[in-house]
Every structure is written in structure tokens, then in C-alpha cells.
Amino acid sequence: MAQTKFHMAHLTASEMREAVARSPVILLPLGSFEDQGPHMPMGDYLLADAMAEKIARQAAAAGYETYIAPVLPFGGTDYFGYMPGGIALSQTTVQAVLQDMLHSLLRHGLTRLIILNGHGGNCTMIHDVTRSILLREDVVIPSFYLWRVAAGFLPELIGADVAARSGGHGANPLTSIGMHLLPDLVREDRIPQTHTDKSAWGLKVSDFGTLDLDGALISVPFEGDRTASDGVARGDPRLCSAETGAGLTKKLVETGVRLVAHMVQQGQKKAI
């Protein structure tokens, strides 16, 4: 029978019990609620959730039963505390939440778990949590940072020069993907019409919290309003497009489906 439901939240209790017995793959999308630029919705977790659904549908069509756990919409704190209305969790809190989510699933034998991360501030925390589970329970829980993987596809899609000039927070790849997946929520009329190199503490900004000292990258504890303009860092969002977003989405979905297939094919092999 073809799979018709993809979000775990849509399953009845009896449907969930039946699905668990078949050892499906579970995707856990993580995101954030922060400044993504004056033109983008603050809830980038919406994009992580939308990407998870596309991966689950295509994986199911390929014969791999796949469901999506409820998205975790709040990321770990990093650079965006300055944003009015933004909500973030402390790193210790988000780590505890992810641990509890994973253990709730592992308790019932759901070991085919994949984290789809949509927030850079989660990366170290995810590694720490999944590493501890690997050492304690010998279960591999892979993850991939959606937007970092997407950034790697940019040169192939739009050329190395445009990729370099458009890549960054508030620009590519997230703005292009948003234009494709959530066009009604992106305010293209509010895309900044000027773009200049930024400086802070007398040095050129390299990225959030990173300054360039004659080619050496120096970390500083500044929040994003010191090293970006209204949430836009070094990338130029005027170079983003729905077409680019469609290409990035296609490649991300293909990557996600390959990871689902690989996990199923690994079966119950021991990790260590």
C-alpha cells in the first residue's frame, strides 16, 4: 500500500504502532526563529520542515517508508539575541530537548533517525548529542546542515563568481530556497538595494563573529547586529532567485533520499 501520510503528527495512535513495527526512517527537522533579513520570514524552521516533507515523499516513492517528526522551531543561541521577537534556546536547553526527542524514539526501537538541521548554531550541539548516543547505544544518527550542503551546490548552479557574491546569511542559499518554497512569505520589495563590505572593531567582517586581520580570521563575541546589516551578512540577496532555489531544493532532496536509502541498506550493522 502506498504511503499517504508523512508527518508523524498526522498518524493515529494505531497507525503509529503499526508503522513502528516496520522500522521506518524518521526525519527530525530543526530550525530557528530569528532575523533572516528584512525580506525573509523569521521562521526558517518552515523551510526545514518543507524540505523534510519533500525528502519523505520522494523516499517513500522510492520504496522507503519515511516519516517526519514535529519540527523543533527554536535553535540554539548564537548571534541573534538582538532581534525583537526572536526566540532561541540556550545551548544546554536545546541539547536536552534533542536528547529527549531522540531517546523517546530510540526507546521503542526506532533507530533509523536522520536529523535535518536548518540552523548553524545547532551544529556542535547535534554532534555532542549524537556522539553520546553512538558511544552508549551503538546507534548512528546522521545529520546534515541543509543550508551548508546547499551552499556547496551553488557554484555548479550559478557559477563560482555569483555564488561567492551572493552566499551568506540573509542571501544565498536560504533566500533563493525561500523564494521557491515559500513565495508568499518572502517580501522581495524589501530586499536591500545596496550592498557594501561591512566592518566592525576597525576590521573587515568575514562572517558572523569573525573579522579579517590581514588575512587571519579572528573570532569576536559580537552579536549579528555588529557584523551584519538587518540580518544580511556578506552575501548580496539581490542575486538570489526562485530558479536557483528550485535547483537547490532538487539537489537537497536527492541528497536526503540517498541518505535515507543508505541508512536502510545499512540495516542493523554495528557502527563500532
CSV table of C-alpha atoms in Angstrom, one decimal:
chain,number,residue,atom,x,y,z
A,1,MET,CA,0.0,0.0,0.0
A,2,ALA,CA,1.4,3.4,-1.0
A,3,GLN,CA,2.3,5.7,1.9
A,4,THR,CA,-0.2,8.6,2.2
A,5,LYS,CA,0.8,10.2,5.5
A,6,PHE,CA,4.2,11.6,6.1
A,7,HIS,CA,4.1,13.7,9.3
A,8,MET,CA,4.1,11.7,12.5
A,9,ALA,CA,1.6,14.2,13.9
A,10,HIS,CA,-1.0,13.1,11.3
A,11,LEU,CA,-0.8,9.5,12.3
A,12,THR,CA,-3.4,8.0,14.6
A,13,ALA,CA,-2.0,6.0,17.6
A,14,SER,CA,-2.9,2.7,16.0
A,15,GLU,CA,-1.3,3.8,12.7
A,16,MET,CA,1.9,4.8,14.6
A,17,ARG,CA,2.1,1.4,16.4
A,18,GLU,CA,1.8,-0.3,13.0
A,19,ALA,CA,4.4,1.9,11.4
A,20,VAL,CA,6.9,1.4,14.3
A,21,ALA,CA,6.8,-2.4,13.8
A,22,ARG,CA,8.0,-1.8,10.2
A,23,SER,CA,11.1,0.2,11.3
A,24,PRO,CA,10.6,3.3,9.2
A,25,VAL,CA,13.0,6.1,8.7
A,26,ILE,CA,12.3,9.2,10.9
A,27,LEU,CA,13.4,12.6,9.8
A,28,LEU,CA,13.9,15.2,12.6
A,29,PRO,CA,13.9,18.8,11.1
A,30,LEU,CA,15.4,21.5,13.3
A,31,GLY,CA,15.3,25.2,12.6
A,32,SER,CA,15.3,28.6,14.2
A,33,PHE,CA,13.2,31.7,14.7
A,34,GLU,CA,15.5,34.7,14.1
A,35,ASP,CA,16.5,37.5,11.8
A,36,GLN,CA,16.9,36.2,8.3
A,37,GLY,CA,17.0,39.7,6.6
A,38,PRO,CA,14.3,42.3,6.1
A,39,HIS,CA,12.7,40.3,3.2
A,40,MET,CA,12.6,36.8,4.7
A,41,PRO,CA,10.2,35.2,7.2
A,42,MET,CA,11.8,34.8,10.6
A,43,GLY,CA,10.8,31.2,10.9
A,44,ASP,CA,13.4,29.4,8.8
A,45,TYR,CA,12.2,26.2,10.5
A,46,LEU,CA,9.3,26.4,8.0
A,47,LEU,CA,11.9,25.7,5.2
A,48,ALA,CA,13.5,22.8,7.1
A,49,ASP,CA,10.0,21.3,7.6
A,50,ALA,CA,9.1,21.8,4.0
A,51,MET,CA,12.4,20.2,2.9
A,52,ALA,CA,11.8,17.2,5.2
A,53,GLU,CA,8.4,16.6,3.6
A,54,LYS,CA,9.8,16.7,0.1
A,55,ILE,CA,12.5,14.2,1.1
A,56,ALA,CA,10.0,11.9,2.9
A,57,ARG,CA,7.6,11.9,-0.1
A,58,GLN,CA,10.3,11.1,-2.6
A,59,ALA,CA,11.9,8.5,-0.3
A,60,ALA,CA,8.5,6.8,0.1
A,61,ALA,CA,8.0,6.8,-3.6
A,62,ALA,CA,11.3,5.0,-3.9
A,63,GLY,CA,10.1,2.3,-1.5
A,64,TYR,CA,11.5,3.6,1.8
A,65,GLU,CA,8.8,4.2,4.4
A,66,THR,CA,9.7,7.6,5.9
A,67,TYR,CA,8.0,10.0,8.4
A,68,ILE,CA,8.7,13.4,9.7
A,69,ALA,CA,8.9,14.2,13.5
A,70,PRO,CA,7.4,17.6,14.6
A,71,VAL,CA,9.9,20.3,13.7
A,72,LEU,CA,11.9,21.9,16.5
A,73,PRO,CA,11.4,25.6,15.7
A,74,PHE,CA,13.8,27.2,18.1
A,75,GLY,CA,17.6,27.0,17.6
A,76,GLY,CA,20.4,27.2,20.0
A,77,THR,CA,21.5,30.8,20.8
A,78,ASP,CA,24.4,32.3,18.8
A,79,TYR,CA,24.3,35.7,17.2
A,80,PHE,CA,20.7,36.8,17.0
A,81,GLY,CA,19.7,37.8,20.5
A,82,TYR,CA,19.4,41.4,19.3
A,83,MET,CA,16.3,40.6,17.2
A,84,PRO,CA,13.0,41.8,18.7
A,85,GLY,CA,10.5,38.9,18.9
A,86,GLY,CA,13.2,36.3,18.1
A,87,ILE,CA,13.1,33.2,20.3
A,88,ALA,CA,16.1,31.0,20.9
A,89,LEU,CA,17.0,28.3,23.5
A,90,SER,CA,20.2,28.2,25.4
A,91,GLN,CA,22.6,25.6,24.1
A,92,THR,CA,22.1,23.4,27.2
A,93,THR,CA,18.3,23.6,26.8
A,94,VAL,CA,18.3,22.7,23.1
A,95,GLN,CA,20.7,19.9,23.8
A,96,ALA,CA,18.5,18.5,26.5
A,97,VAL,CA,15.4,18.8,24.2
A,98,LEU,CA,17.1,17.0,21.3
A,99,GLN,CA,18.3,14.3,23.7
A,100,ASP,CA,14.8,13.7,25.0
A,101,MET,CA,13.4,13.7,21.4
A,102,LEU,CA,15.8,11.1,20.3
A,103,HIS,CA,15.5,8.9,23.4
A,104,SER,CA,11.7,8.9,23.1
A,105,LEU,CA,12.1,7.4,19.6
A,106,LEU,CA,15.0,5.0,20.5
A,107,ARG,CA,13.1,3.6,23.4
A,108,HIS,CA,10.7,2.0,21.1
A,109,GLY,CA,13.3,0.6,18.6
A,110,LEU,CA,13.2,3.5,16.1
A,111,THR,CA,16.9,3.6,15.2
A,112,ARG,CA,16.6,4.9,11.6
A,113,LEU,CA,16.8,8.5,12.6
A,114,ILE,CA,18.1,11.4,10.4
A,115,ILE,CA,18.5,15.0,11.6
A,116,LEU,CA,17.8,17.7,9.0
A,117,ASN,CA,19.4,20.8,10.6
A,118,GLY,CA,18.4,24.2,9.5
A,119,HIS,CA,20.4,26.3,12.0
A,120,GLY,CA,24.2,26.8,12.2
A,121,GLY,CA,24.0,27.4,15.9
A,122,ASN,CA,22.9,23.7,16.3
A,123,CYS,CA,25.8,22.0,14.7
A,124,THR,CA,28.1,21.5,17.7
A,125,MET,CA,25.2,20.6,19.9
A,126,ILE,CA,23.9,17.9,17.4
A,127,HIS,CA,27.4,16.4,17.2
A,128,ASP,CA,27.7,16.2,21.0
A,129,VAL,CA,24.2,14.5,21.4
A,130,THR,CA,24.6,12.0,18.5
A,131,ARG,CA,28.2,11.2,19.6
A,132,SER,CA,27.0,10.3,23.1
A,133,ILE,CA,24.2,8.1,21.7
A,134,LEU,CA,26.7,6.3,19.4
A,135,LEU,CA,29.1,5.6,22.3
A,136,ARG,CA,26.3,4.5,24.7
A,137,GLU,CA,23.9,2.6,22.3
A,138,ASP,CA,25.9,1.9,19.2
A,139,VAL,CA,23.3,3.7,17.0
A,140,VAL,CA,24.4,6.0,14.2
A,141,ILE,CA,22.2,9.1,13.9
A,142,PRO,CA,23.5,11.1,10.8
A,143,SER,CA,22.7,14.7,10.3
A,144,PHE,CA,23.3,17.3,7.6
A,145,TYR,CA,23.1,21.1,7.8
A,146,LEU,CA,20.7,21.8,5.0
A,147,TRP,CA,21.9,25.3,4.1
A,148,ARG,CA,25.6,24.4,4.3
A,149,VAL,CA,25.1,21.5,1.9
A,150,ALA,CA,23.0,23.7,-0.4
A,151,ALA,CA,25.8,26.3,-0.4
A,152,GLY,CA,28.1,23.7,-1.8
A,153,PHE,CA,25.8,23.2,-4.8
A,154,LEU,CA,25.7,27.0,-5.6
A,155,PRO,CA,28.9,27.2,-7.8
A,156,GLU,CA,27.6,24.4,-10.1
A,157,LEU,CA,24.2,26.1,-10.4
A,158,ILE,CA,25.0,29.8,-10.8
A,159,GLY,CA,28.8,29.9,-11.3
A,160,ALA,CA,31.6,30.4,-8.8
A,161,ASP,CA,31.6,34.2,-9.0
A,162,VAL,CA,27.9,34.7,-8.4
A,163,ALA,CA,27.9,32.0,-5.7
A,164,ALA,CA,30.7,33.9,-3.9
A,165,ARG,CA,29.0,37.3,-4.1
A,166,SER,CA,25.5,36.0,-3.1
A,167,GLY,CA,26.4,33.5,-0.4
A,168,GLY,CA,25.8,34.4,3.2
A,169,HIS,CA,23.2,34.8,5.9
A,170,GLY,CA,20.2,36.7,4.6
A,171,ALA,CA,21.1,35.8,1.0
A,172,ASN,CA,22.0,32.5,-0.7
A,173,PRO,CA,21.1,29.8,-0.3
A,174,LEU,CA,18.2,30.4,2.1
A,175,THR,CA,16.7,33.4,0.3
A,176,SER,CA,16.6,31.5,-3.0
A,177,ILE,CA,15.1,28.4,-1.4
A,178,GLY,CA,12.5,30.6,0.3
A,179,MET,CA,11.6,32.3,-3.0
A,180,HIS,CA,10.9,28.8,-4.4
A,181,LEU,CA,9.2,27.1,-1.4
A,182,LEU,CA,7.5,30.0,0.4
A,183,PRO,CA,7.0,32.7,-2.3
A,184,ASP,CA,4.0,34.2,-0.5
A,185,LEU,CA,6.1,34.9,2.7
A,186,VAL,CA,9.2,36.4,1.0
A,187,ARG,CA,9.0,40.2,0.6
A,188,GLU,CA,11.0,40.8,-2.5
A,189,ASP,CA,10.1,44.5,-2.3
A,190,ARG,CA,12.2,44.6,1.0
A,191,ILE,CA,15.4,43.1,-0.4
A,192,PRO,CA,18.1,45.6,0.4
A,193,GLN,CA,19.0,47.5,-2.8
A,194,THR,CA,22.5,48.3,-1.7
A,195,HIS,CA,25.3,46.0,-0.6
A,196,THR,CA,28.7,47.0,0.8
A,197,ASP,CA,31.5,45.3,2.6
A,198,LYS,CA,31.0,45.5,6.4
A,199,SER,CA,33.4,46.4,9.1
A,200,ALA,CA,33.4,46.1,12.9
A,201,TRP,CA,36.0,47.0,15.5
A,202,GLY,CA,38.1,48.6,12.8
A,203,LEU,CA,38.4,45.3,10.8
A,204,LYS,CA,36.6,43.9,7.7
A,205,VAL,CA,33.8,41.4,8.6
A,206,SER,CA,34.4,37.9,7.3
A,207,ASP,CA,31.2,36.3,8.7
A,208,PHE,CA,29.1,36.4,11.9
A,209,GLY,CA,31.5,36.8,14.8
A,210,THR,CA,34.6,36.6,12.5
A,211,LEU,CA,36.8,39.5,11.4
A,212,ASP,CA,39.7,39.7,8.9
A,213,LEU,CA,43.0,40.8,10.3
A,214,ASP,CA,45.3,40.9,7.3
A,215,GLY,CA,44.1,37.5,6.1
A,216,ALA,CA,43.8,36.0,9.6
A,217,LEU,CA,40.3,35.2,10.8
A,218,ILE,CA,39.7,36.5,14.3
A,219,SER,CA,36.7,35.5,16.3
A,220,VAL,CA,34.9,38.2,18.4
A,221,PRO,CA,31.9,37.8,20.7
A,222,PHE,CA,29.7,40.3,18.8
A,223,GLU,CA,26.0,39.7,18.1
A,224,GLY,CA,24.8,39.8,14.5
A,225,ASP,CA,23.8,43.5,14.5
A,226,ARG,CA,27.5,44.4,14.8
A,227,THR,CA,28.6,42.3,11.8
A,228,ALA,CA,25.6,42.4,9.5
A,229,SER,CA,23.0,44.9,8.2
A,230,ASP,CA,19.5,44.0,9.2
A,231,GLY,CA,20.3,40.3,9.2
A,232,VAL,CA,22.2,40.3,5.9
A,233,ALA,CA,25.8,39.4,6.2
A,234,ARG,CA,28.4,39.2,3.4
A,235,GLY,CA,26.1,37.9,0.6
A,236,ASP,CA,24.0,40.0,-1.7
A,237,PRO,CA,20.4,38.9,-1.7
A,238,ARG,CA,19.7,40.8,-5.0
A,239,LEU,CA,21.4,37.9,-6.7
A,240,CYS,CA,19.0,35.3,-5.3
A,241,SER,CA,16.1,33.8,-7.4
A,242,ALA,CA,13.3,31.3,-7.2
A,243,GLU,CA,15.0,29.5,-10.1
A,244,THR,CA,18.2,29.0,-8.1
A,245,GLY,CA,16.0,27.9,-5.2
A,246,ALA,CA,14.3,25.2,-7.3
A,247,GLY,CA,17.7,23.8,-8.3
A,248,LEU,CA,19.0,23.8,-4.8
A,249,THR,CA,15.8,22.2,-3.5
A,250,LYS,CA,16.1,19.4,-6.1
A,251,LYS,CA,19.6,18.7,-5.1
A,252,LEU,CA,18.9,18.7,-1.4
A,253,VAL,CA,16.0,16.3,-1.8
A,254,GLU,CA,18.2,14.0,-3.9
A,255,THR,CA,20.8,14.1,-1.2
A,256,GLY,CA,18.2,13.4,1.5
A,257,VAL,CA,16.8,10.4,-0.4
A,258,ARG,CA,20.2,9.0,-0.9
A,259,LEU,CA,20.9,9.2,2.8
A,260,VAL,CA,17.6,7.5,3.6
A,261,ALA,CA,18.4,4.7,1.2
A,262,HIS,CA,21.9,4.3,2.6
A,263,MET,CA,20.5,4.1,6.2
A,264,VAL,CA,18.0,1.4,5.2
A,265,GLN,CA,20.7,-0.6,3.3
A,266,GLN,CA,23.0,-0.5,6.3
A,267,GLY,CA,20.4,-2.4,8.2
A,268,GLN,CA,21.4,-3.4,11.7
A,269,LYS,CA,25.2,-3.3,11.1
A,270,LYS,CA,27.2,-2.4,14.2
A,271,ALA,CA,28.7,1.1,14.0
A,272,ILE,CA,31.8,0.3,16.1
